Coordinates of C-alpha atoms in Angstrom, one line a residue:
X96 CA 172.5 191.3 77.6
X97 CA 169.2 191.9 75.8
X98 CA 170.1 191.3 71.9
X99 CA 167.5 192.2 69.1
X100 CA 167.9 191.0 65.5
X101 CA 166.1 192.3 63.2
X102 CA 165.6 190.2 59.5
X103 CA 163.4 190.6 56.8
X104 CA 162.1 188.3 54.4
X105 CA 163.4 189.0 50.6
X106 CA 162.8 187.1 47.3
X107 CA 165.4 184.3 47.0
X108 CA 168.7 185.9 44.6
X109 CA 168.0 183.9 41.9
X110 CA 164.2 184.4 41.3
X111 CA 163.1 185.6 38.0
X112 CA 161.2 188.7 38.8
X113 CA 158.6 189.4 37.0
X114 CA 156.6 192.6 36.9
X115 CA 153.1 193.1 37.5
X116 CA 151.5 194.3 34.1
X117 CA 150.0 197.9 35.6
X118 CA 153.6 198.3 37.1
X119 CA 152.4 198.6 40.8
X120 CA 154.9 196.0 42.0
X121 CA 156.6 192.3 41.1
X122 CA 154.7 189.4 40.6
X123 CA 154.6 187.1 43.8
X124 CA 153.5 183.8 42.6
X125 CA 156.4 181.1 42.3
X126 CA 158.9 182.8 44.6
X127 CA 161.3 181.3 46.8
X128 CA 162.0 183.5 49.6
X129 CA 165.2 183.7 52.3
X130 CA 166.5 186.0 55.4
X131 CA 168.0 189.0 53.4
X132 CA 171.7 187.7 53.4
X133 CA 173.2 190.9 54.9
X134 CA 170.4 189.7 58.2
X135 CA 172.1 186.3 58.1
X136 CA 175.3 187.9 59.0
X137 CA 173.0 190.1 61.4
X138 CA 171.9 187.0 62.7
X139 CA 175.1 185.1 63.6
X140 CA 176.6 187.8 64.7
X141 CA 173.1 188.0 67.5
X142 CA 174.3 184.6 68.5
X143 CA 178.0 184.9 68.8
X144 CA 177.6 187.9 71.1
X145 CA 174.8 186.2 73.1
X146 CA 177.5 183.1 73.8
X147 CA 180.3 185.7 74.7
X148 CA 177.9 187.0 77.6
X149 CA 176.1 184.8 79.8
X150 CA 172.8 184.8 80.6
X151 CA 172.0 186.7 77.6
X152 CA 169.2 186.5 75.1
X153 CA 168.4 187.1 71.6
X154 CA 164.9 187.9 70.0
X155 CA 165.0 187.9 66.4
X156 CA 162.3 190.2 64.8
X157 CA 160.8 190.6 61.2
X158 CA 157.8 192.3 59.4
X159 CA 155.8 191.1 56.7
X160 CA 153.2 188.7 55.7
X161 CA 152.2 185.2 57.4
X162 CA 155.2 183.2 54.7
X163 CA 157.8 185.3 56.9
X164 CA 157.4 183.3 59.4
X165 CA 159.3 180.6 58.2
X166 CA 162.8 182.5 58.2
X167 CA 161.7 183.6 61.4
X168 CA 162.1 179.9 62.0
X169 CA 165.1 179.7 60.3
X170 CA 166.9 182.4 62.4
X171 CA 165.1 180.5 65.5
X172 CA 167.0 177.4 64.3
X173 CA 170.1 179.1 64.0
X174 CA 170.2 179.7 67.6
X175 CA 167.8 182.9 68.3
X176 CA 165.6 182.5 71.5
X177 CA 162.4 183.6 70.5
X178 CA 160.8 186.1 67.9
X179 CA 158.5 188.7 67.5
X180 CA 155.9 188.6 64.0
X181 CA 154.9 191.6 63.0
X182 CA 151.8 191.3 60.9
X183 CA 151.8 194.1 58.1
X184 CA 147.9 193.3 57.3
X185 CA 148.8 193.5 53.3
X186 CA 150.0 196.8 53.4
X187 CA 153.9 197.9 52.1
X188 CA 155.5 200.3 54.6
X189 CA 158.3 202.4 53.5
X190 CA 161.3 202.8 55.7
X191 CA 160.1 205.8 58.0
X192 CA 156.9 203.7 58.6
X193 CA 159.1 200.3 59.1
X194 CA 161.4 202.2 61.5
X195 CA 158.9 203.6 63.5
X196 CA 157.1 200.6 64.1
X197 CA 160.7 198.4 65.5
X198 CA 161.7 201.4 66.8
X199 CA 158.3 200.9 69.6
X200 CA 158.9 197.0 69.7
X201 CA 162.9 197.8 70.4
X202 CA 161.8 200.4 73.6
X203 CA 158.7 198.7 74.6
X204 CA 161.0 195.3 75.3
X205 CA 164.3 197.1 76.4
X206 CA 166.8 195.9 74.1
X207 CA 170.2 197.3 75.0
X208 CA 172.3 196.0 71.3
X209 CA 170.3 195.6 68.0
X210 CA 172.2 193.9 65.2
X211 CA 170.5 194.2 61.6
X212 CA 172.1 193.9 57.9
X213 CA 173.4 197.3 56.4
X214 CA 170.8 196.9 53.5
X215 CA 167.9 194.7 52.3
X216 CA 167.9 193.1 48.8
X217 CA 165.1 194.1 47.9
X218 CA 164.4 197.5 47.6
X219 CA 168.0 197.9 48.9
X220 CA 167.3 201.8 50.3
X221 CA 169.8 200.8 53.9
X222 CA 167.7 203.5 55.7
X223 CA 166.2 201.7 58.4
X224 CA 169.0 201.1 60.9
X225 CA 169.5 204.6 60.6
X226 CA 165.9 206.0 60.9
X227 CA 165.8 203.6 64.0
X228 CA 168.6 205.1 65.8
X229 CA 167.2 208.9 65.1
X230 CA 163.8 207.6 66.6
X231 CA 165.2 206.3 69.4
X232 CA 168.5 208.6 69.8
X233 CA 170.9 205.9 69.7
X234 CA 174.5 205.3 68.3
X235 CA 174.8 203.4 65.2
X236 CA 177.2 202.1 63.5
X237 CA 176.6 200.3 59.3
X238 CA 178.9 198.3 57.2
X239 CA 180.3 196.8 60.3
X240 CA 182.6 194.3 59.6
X241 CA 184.7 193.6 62.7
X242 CA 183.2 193.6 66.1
X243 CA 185.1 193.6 69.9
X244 CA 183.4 193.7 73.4
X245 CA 184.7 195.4 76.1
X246 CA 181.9 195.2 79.0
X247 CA 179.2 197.3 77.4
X248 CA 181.4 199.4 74.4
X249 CA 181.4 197.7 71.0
X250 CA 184.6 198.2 69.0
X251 CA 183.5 198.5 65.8
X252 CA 185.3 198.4 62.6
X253 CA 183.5 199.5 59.2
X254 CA 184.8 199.6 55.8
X255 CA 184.6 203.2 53.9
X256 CA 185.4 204.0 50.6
X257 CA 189.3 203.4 49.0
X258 CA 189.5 200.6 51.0
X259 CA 190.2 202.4 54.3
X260 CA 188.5 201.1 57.8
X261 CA 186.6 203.1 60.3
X262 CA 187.6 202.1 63.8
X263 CA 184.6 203.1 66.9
X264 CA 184.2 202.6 70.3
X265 CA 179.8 202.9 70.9
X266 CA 178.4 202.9 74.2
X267 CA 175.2 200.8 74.4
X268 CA 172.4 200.8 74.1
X269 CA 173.2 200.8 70.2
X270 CA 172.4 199.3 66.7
X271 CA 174.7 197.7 64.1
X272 CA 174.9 197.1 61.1
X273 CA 176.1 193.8 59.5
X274 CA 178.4 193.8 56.1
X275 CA 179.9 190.6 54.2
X276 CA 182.9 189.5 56.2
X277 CA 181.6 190.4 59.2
X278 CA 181.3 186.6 60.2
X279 CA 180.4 183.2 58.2
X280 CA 176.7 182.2 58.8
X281 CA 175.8 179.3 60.8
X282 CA 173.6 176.6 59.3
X283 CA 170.9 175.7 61.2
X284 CA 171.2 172.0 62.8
X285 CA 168.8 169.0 62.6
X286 CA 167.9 169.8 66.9
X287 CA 168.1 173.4 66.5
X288 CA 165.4 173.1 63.7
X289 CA 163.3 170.5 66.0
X290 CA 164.0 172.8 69.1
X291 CA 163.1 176.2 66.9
X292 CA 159.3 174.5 66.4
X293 CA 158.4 174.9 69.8
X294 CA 160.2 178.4 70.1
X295 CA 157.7 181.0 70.9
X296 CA 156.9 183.7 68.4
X297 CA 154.9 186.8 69.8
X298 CA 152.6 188.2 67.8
X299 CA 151.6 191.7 66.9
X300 CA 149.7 194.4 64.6
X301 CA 151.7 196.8 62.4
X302 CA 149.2 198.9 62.4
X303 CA 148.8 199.5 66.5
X304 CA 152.7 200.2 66.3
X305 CA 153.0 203.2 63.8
X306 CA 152.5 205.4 66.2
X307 CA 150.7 208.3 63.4
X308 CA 153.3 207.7 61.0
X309 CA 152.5 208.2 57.3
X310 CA 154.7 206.9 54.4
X311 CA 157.3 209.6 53.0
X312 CA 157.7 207.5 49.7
X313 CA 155.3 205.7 47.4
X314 CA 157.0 203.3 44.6
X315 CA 155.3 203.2 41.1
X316 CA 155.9 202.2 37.7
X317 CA 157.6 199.3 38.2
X318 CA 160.0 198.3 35.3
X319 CA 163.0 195.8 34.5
X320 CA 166.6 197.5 33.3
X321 CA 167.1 196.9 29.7
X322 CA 168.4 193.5 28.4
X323 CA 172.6 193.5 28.2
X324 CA 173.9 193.1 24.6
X325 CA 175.6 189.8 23.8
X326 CA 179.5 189.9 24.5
X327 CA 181.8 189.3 21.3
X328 CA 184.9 187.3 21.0
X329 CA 187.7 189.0 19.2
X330 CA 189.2 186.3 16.8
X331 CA 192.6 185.9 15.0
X332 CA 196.5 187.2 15.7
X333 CA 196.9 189.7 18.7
X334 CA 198.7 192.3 16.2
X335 CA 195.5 192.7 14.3
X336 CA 192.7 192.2 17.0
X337 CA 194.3 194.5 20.1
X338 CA 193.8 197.6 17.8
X339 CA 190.5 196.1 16.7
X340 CA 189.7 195.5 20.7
X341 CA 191.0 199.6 21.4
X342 CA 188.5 200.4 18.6
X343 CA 185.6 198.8 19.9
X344 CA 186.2 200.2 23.4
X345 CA 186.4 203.6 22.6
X346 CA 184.0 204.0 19.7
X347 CA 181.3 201.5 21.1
X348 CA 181.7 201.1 24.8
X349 CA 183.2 204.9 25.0
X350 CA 185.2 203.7 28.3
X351 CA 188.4 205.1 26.9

């Protein structure tokens, strides 16, 4: 089987963003960046398919600048075969543009099941895997949570809303889309990051891959949400401080 993964690289969950003072975008300087933690699942679940099927290889694929390389590495540590680097020469693709440009890598190099995470943390839009799929007329499947092979059909479980589960059977060639849950995450071993360094990473141009596609959305006027206000702590005998706490919910927080 001819597995894809496709990961992006996405400021570490704890950096303190910080926005650029004419609002264009975030400051970069000082941040740590990982594989978008939805990719990590994405990732694993690459692997795990790839060691239910013999003679079966994963490629794990990201876009950005030169620094993505390195959870390129990472994924290639994890277990990934090889990798393709997609150079964005300093420019920020939205998602049609970004789906466009897999979307040639993932028909020019006949992959038959591409695993990504159901959103990045980033911008956190979760249109690509779909956008993908239109572009190349494929089945998809997001939030994926549970996954069973039968030959070449994917059982796929997702979660929907109420707490109910989705249950499909996709023919491939398809792409999925990883949720928490869907697996635990691997860490990458002292040989598999030795072996990963001599891994080979293909190189190419985001801009020969775009195939004429122009972006559909332009973010501006970047701003941080407004500061929370400080909690308070009810103090003194339950008879007086619930009707006190009923107050306060109603009149202040108006949640009841």
């Amino acid at each position: 089987m001819k597995i894809a993964v496709l990961i992006k690289q996405v400021p570490d969950t704890e950096t303190k963003i910080r926005i650029k003072a004419d609002g264009s975008g975030i400051e970069t300087d000082g941040i740590k960046y990982i594989i978008s933690p939805y990719d990590e699942f994405a990732v694993e679940e690459a692997i795990r398919t790839k060691e239910k099927n013999a003679g079966s290889e994963v490629t794990v694929i990201s876009l950005g600048p030169d620094r993505c390389v390195e959870s390129i590495r990472t994924a290639l540590a994890m277990g990934c075969d090889k990798a393709v680097h997609v150079q964005d020469g300093g420019q920020d693709f939205d998602s049609f543009q970004t789906a466009t440009l897999l979307s040639q890598i993932i028909k020019n190099q006949g992959f038959e099941v591409v695993f990504t995470g159901k959103q990045a943390l980033d911008k956190d839009s979760g249109q690509v895997t779909q956008m993908i799929a239109e572009l190349l007329n494929w089945p998809q499947v997001t939030v994926v949570e549970k996954i069973e092979w039968q030959g070449n059909v994917a059982k796929v479980t997702r979660r929907v809303a109420g707490g109910a589960k989705e249950v499909y059977e996709v023919q491939l060639p398809a792409l999925l889309a990883a949720e928490t849950g869907l697996n635990t995450p691997r860490y990458a071993s002292l040989p598999g990051i030795m072996k990963a360094k001599s891994k080979p990473v293909e190189k190419l141009n985001a801009a020969d891959l775009l195939a004429g596609a122009t972006a559909k959305v332009t973010l501006s006027n970047y701003r941080l949400p407004p500061e929370k206000a400080p909690g308070r702590i009810l103090q003194g005998e339950l008879d007086k401080t619930i009707p006190e706490l009923v107050k306060l919910l109603r009149e202040e927080a108006k949640i009841i």
